[in-house]
Coordinates of C-alpha atoms and ligand atoms in Angstrom, one line a residue:
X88 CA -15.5 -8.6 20.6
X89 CA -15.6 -8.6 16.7
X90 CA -17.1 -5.1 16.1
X91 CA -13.8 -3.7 17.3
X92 CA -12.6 -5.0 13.9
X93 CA -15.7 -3.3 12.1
X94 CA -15.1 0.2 10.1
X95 CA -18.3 1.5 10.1
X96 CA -18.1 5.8 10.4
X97 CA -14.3 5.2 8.8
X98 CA -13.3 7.2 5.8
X99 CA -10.8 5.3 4.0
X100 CA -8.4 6.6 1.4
X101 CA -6.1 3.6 -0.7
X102 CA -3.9 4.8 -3.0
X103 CA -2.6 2.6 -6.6
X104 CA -6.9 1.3 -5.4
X105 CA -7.4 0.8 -8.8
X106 CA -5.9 -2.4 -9.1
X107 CA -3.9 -5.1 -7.4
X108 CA -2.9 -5.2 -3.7
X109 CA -4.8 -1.8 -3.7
X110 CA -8.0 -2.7 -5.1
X111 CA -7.9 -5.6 -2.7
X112 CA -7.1 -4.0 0.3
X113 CA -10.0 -1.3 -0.6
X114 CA -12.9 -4.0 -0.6
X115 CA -11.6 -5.5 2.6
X116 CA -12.0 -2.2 4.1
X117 CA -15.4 -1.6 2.4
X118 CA -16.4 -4.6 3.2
X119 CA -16.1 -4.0 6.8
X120 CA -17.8 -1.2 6.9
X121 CA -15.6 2.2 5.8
X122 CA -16.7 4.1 3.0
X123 CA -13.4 4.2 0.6
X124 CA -11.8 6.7 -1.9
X125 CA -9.1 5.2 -4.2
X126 CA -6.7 6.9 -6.3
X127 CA -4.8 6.4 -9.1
X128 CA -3.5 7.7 -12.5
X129 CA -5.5 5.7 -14.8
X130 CA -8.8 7.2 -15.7
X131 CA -10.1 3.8 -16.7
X132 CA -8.7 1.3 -14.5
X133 CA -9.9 3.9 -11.4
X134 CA -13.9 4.3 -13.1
X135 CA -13.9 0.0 -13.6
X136 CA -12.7 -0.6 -9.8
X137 CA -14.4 1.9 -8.3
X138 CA -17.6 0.0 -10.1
X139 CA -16.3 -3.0 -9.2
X140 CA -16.3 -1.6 -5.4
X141 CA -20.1 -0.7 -5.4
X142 CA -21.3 -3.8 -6.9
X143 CA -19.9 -5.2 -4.0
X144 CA -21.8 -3.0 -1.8
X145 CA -18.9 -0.9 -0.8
X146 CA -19.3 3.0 -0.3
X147 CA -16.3 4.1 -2.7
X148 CA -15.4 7.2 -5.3
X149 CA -12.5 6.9 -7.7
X150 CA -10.2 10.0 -8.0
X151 CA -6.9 10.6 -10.1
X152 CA -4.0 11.4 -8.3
X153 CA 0.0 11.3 -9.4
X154 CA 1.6 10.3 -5.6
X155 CA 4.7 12.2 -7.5
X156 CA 3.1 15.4 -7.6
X157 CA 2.3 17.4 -4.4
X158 CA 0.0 19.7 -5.4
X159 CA -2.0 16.4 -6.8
X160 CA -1.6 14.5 -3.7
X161 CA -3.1 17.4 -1.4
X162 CA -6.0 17.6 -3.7
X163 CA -6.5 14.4 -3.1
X164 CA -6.7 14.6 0.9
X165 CA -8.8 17.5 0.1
X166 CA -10.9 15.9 -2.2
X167 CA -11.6 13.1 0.4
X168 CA -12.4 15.2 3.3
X169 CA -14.5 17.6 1.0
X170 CA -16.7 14.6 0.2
X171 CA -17.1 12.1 3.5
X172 CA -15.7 14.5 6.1
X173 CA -12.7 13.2 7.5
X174 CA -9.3 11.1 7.1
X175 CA -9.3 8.2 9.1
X176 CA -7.6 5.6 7.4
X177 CA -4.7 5.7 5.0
X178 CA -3.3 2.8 2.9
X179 CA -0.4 4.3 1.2
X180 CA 0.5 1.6 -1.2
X181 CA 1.0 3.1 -5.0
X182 CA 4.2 1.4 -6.1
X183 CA 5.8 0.1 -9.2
X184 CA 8.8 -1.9 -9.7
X185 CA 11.8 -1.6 -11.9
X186 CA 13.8 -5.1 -11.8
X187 CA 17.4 -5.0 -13.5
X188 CA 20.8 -6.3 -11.9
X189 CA 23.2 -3.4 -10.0
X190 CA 24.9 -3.0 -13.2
X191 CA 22.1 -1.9 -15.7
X192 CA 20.0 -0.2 -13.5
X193 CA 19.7 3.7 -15.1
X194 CA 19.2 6.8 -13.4
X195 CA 16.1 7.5 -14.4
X196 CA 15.3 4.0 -13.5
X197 CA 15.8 4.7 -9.8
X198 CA 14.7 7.9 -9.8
X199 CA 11.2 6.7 -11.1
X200 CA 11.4 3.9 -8.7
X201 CA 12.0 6.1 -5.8
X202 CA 9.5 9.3 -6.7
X203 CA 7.3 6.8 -6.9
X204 CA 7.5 4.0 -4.0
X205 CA 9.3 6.9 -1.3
X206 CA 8.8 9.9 -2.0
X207 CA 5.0 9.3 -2.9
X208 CA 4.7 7.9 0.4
X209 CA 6.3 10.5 2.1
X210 CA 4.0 13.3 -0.1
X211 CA 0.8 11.3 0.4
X212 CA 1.6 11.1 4.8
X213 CA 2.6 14.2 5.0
X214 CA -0.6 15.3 3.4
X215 CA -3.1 12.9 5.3
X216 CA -0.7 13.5 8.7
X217 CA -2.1 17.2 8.2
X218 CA -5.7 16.1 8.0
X219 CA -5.4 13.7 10.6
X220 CA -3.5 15.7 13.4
X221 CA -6.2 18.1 12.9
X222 CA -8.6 15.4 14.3
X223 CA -6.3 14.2 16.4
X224 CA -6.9 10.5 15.0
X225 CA -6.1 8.4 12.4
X226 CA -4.1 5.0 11.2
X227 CA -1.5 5.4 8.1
X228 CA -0.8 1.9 7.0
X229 CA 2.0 2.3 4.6
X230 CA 2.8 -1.2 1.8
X231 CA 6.4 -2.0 2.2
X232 CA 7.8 -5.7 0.7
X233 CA 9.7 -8.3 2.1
X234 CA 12.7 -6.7 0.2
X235 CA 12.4 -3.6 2.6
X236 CA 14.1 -6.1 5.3
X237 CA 16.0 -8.6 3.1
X238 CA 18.4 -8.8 0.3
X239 CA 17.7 -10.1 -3.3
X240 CA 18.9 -9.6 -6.3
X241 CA 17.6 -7.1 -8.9
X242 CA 15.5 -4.8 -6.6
X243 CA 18.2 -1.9 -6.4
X244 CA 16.0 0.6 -6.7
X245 CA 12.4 -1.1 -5.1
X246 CA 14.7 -2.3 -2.1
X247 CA 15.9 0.9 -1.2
X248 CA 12.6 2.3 -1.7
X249 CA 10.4 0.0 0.7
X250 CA 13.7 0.0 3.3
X251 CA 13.2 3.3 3.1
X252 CA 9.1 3.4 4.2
X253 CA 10.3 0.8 7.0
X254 CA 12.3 4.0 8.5
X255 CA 9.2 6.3 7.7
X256 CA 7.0 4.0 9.5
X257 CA 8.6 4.5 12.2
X258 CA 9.7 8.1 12.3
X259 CA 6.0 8.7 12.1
X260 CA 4.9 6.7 14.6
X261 CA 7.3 8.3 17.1
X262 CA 6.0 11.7 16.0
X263 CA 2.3 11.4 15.4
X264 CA 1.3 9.0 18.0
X265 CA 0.8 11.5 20.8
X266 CA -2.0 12.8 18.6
X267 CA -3.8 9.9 18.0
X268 CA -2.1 8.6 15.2
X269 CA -1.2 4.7 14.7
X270 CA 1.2 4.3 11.7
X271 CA 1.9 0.6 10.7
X272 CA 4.1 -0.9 7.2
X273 CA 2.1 -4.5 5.9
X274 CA 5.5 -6.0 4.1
X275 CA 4.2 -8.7 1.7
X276 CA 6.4 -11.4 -0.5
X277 CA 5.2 -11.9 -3.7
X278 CA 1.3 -11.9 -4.2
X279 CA -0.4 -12.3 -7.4
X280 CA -1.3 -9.0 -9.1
X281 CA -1.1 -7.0 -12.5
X282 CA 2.8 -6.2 -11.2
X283 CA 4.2 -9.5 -10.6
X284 CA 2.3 -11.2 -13.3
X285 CA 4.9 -11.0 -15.8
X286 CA 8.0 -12.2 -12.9
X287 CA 5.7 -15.0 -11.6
X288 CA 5.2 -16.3 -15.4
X289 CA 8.4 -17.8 -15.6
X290 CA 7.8 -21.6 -14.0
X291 CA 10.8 -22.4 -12.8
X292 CA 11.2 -18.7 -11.1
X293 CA 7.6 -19.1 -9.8
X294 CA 8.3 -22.7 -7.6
X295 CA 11.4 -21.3 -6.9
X296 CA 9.3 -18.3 -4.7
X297 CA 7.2 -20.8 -3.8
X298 CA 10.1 -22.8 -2.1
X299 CA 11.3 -19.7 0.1
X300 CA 8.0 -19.7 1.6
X301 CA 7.0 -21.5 4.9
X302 CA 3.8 -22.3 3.8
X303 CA 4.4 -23.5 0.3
X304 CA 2.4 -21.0 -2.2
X305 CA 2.8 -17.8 -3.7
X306 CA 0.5 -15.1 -1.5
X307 CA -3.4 -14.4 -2.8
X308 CA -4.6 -10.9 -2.6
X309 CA -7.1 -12.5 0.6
X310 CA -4.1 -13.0 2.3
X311 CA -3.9 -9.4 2.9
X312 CA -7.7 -8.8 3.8
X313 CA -6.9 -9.2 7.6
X314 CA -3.8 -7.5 8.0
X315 CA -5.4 -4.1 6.8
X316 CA -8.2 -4.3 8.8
X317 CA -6.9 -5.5 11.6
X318 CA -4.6 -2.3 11.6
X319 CA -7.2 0.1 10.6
X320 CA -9.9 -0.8 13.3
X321 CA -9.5 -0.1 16.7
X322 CA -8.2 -3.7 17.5
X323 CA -5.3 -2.0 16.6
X324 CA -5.3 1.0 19.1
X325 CA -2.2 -0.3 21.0
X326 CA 0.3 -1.0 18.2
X327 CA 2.5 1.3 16.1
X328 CA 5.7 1.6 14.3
X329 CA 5.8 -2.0 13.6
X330 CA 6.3 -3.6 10.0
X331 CA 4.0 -6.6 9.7
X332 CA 5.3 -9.0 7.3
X333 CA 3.0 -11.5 5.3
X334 CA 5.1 -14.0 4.0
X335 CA 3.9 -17.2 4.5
X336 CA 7.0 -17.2 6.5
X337 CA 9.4 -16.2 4.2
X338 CA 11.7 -13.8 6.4
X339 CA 11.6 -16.3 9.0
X340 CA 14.1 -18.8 7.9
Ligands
NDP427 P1 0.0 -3.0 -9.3 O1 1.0 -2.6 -10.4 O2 -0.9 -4.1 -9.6 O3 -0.8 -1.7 -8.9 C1 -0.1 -0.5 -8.7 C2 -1.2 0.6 -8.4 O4 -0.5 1.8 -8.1 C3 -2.1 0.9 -9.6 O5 -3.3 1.2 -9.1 C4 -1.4 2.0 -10.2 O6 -2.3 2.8 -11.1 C5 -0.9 2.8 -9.0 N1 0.2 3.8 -9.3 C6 1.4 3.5 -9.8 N2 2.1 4.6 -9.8 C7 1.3 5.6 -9.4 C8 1.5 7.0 -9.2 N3 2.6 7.7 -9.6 N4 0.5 7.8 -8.7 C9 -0.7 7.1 -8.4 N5 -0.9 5.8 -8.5 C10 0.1 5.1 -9.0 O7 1.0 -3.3 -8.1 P2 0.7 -4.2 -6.8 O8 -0.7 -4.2 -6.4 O9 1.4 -5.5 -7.0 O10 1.5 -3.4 -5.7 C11 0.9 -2.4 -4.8 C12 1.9 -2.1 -3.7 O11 2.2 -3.3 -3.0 C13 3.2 -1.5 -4.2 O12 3.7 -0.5 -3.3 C14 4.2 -2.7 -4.2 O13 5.5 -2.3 -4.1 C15 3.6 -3.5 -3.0 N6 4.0 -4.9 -2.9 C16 3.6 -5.7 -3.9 C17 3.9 -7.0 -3.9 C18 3.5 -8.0 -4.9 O14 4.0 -9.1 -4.9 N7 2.5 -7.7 -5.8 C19 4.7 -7.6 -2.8 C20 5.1 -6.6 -1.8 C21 4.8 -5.3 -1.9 P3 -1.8 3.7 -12.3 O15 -0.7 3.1 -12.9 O16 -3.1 3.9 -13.1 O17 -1.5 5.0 -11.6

């Protein structure tokens, strides 16, 4: 019953792979068994993880990509097919975060925030939904948040963004999954990772996160493992459209 969990002959592309969430999600997937690109803008960061991935045993290649640009993105597809053969899985997860209260927040503040987090999304599913329609199969796993389905303060622009993959998410479910095409949002609270090191550093903030939770802790990047495999392997093959959220119970109070 296990091996329908197991990602052997999957070709896995995880975007923002170089570190973080991404990185993570990219040696669960390698660890079950897919062979994995990752992509990011930093030349460095990309060449240490993608190191870090085969010492692990993992399959993986490193490639830059700007999730902004759509000429860079559809390289990217290209670039993956070109070198394993086909698109099966996409985690479309490069995001960044801009925190300042209603008030401050600039224009080019949420303009960043949303190239970035929405419309990279969009440009990166678009691009794989090409690949993927053209093999008639394929899962798109797209990294929302928590704040994609609650309030909070200071997430203006990251808010909007991730509320805004919830609605892709679906949108492309409804479209793509006559051809074979599962397309699932993971919506995490706050896990430990280069982009909520510097929030999470503040003590009385930190227990305070802690305290919204069900389960009492701030999330691990292992937390994650099973959620993206679980919807990148066939054990999967009857659910779409739905935003999973791991919380540690967060959204449930
Ligand atoms: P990190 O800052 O640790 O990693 C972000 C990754 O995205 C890096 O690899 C970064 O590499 C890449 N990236 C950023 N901008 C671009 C771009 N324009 N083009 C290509 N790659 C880019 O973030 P996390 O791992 O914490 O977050 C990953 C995802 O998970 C995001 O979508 C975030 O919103 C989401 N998330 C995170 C939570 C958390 O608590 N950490 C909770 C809920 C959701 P580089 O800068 O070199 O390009």
């Amino acid at each position: 019953m296990l091996s329908m969990f197991r990602l052997e002959n999957k070709n896995a592309l995880v975007t923002g792979g170089s570190k973080g969430i991404g990185l993570g999600m990219a040696k669960a997937l390698g660890k079950a068994g897919a062979k994995v690109v990752i992509a990011s803008r930093g030349k460095e960061d990309l060449e240490k993880a993608t190191e870090e991935l085969r010492e692990l045993g993992v399959e993986a290649k490193g490639k830059r990509v700007d999730v902004t640009d759509k000429n860079s993105v559809e390289e990217l597809v290209e670039f993956v097919v070109d070198e394993y053969g086909s698109l099966d899985v996409l985690v479309n997860n490069a995001g960044m975060n801009i925190r300042k209260k209603l008030v401050d927040v600039e224009e080019k503040d949420w303009d960043q925030v949303l190239d970035t987090n929405l419309k990279g999304i969009f440009l990166t599913g678009q691009a794989a939904a090409r690949q993927m329609i053209k093999q008639q199969s394929g899962k798109i796993i797209n990294i929302s948040s928590i704040f994609g389905g609650v309030g909070s303060s200071y997430q203006t622009s990251y808010a909007a963004s991730k509320g805004g993959i919830n609605q892709l998410t679906r949108v492309w479910a409804d479209e793509l999954s006559s051809q074979g095409i599962c397309v699932n949002a993971i919506a995490p609270a706050y896990i430990k990772t280069p982009m909520t090191q510097g929030w999470l550093a503040d003590e009385e903030r930190y227990h305070q996160i802690k305290s919204q939770t069900m389960i009492g802790r701030v999330g691990e990047l292992e937390d994650l493992y099973g959620p993206v495999v679980f919807f990148a392997s066939d054990a999967s093959s009857y659910v779409t459209g739905q935003i999973l959220y791991v919380d540690g119970g967060w959204t449930a109070k």
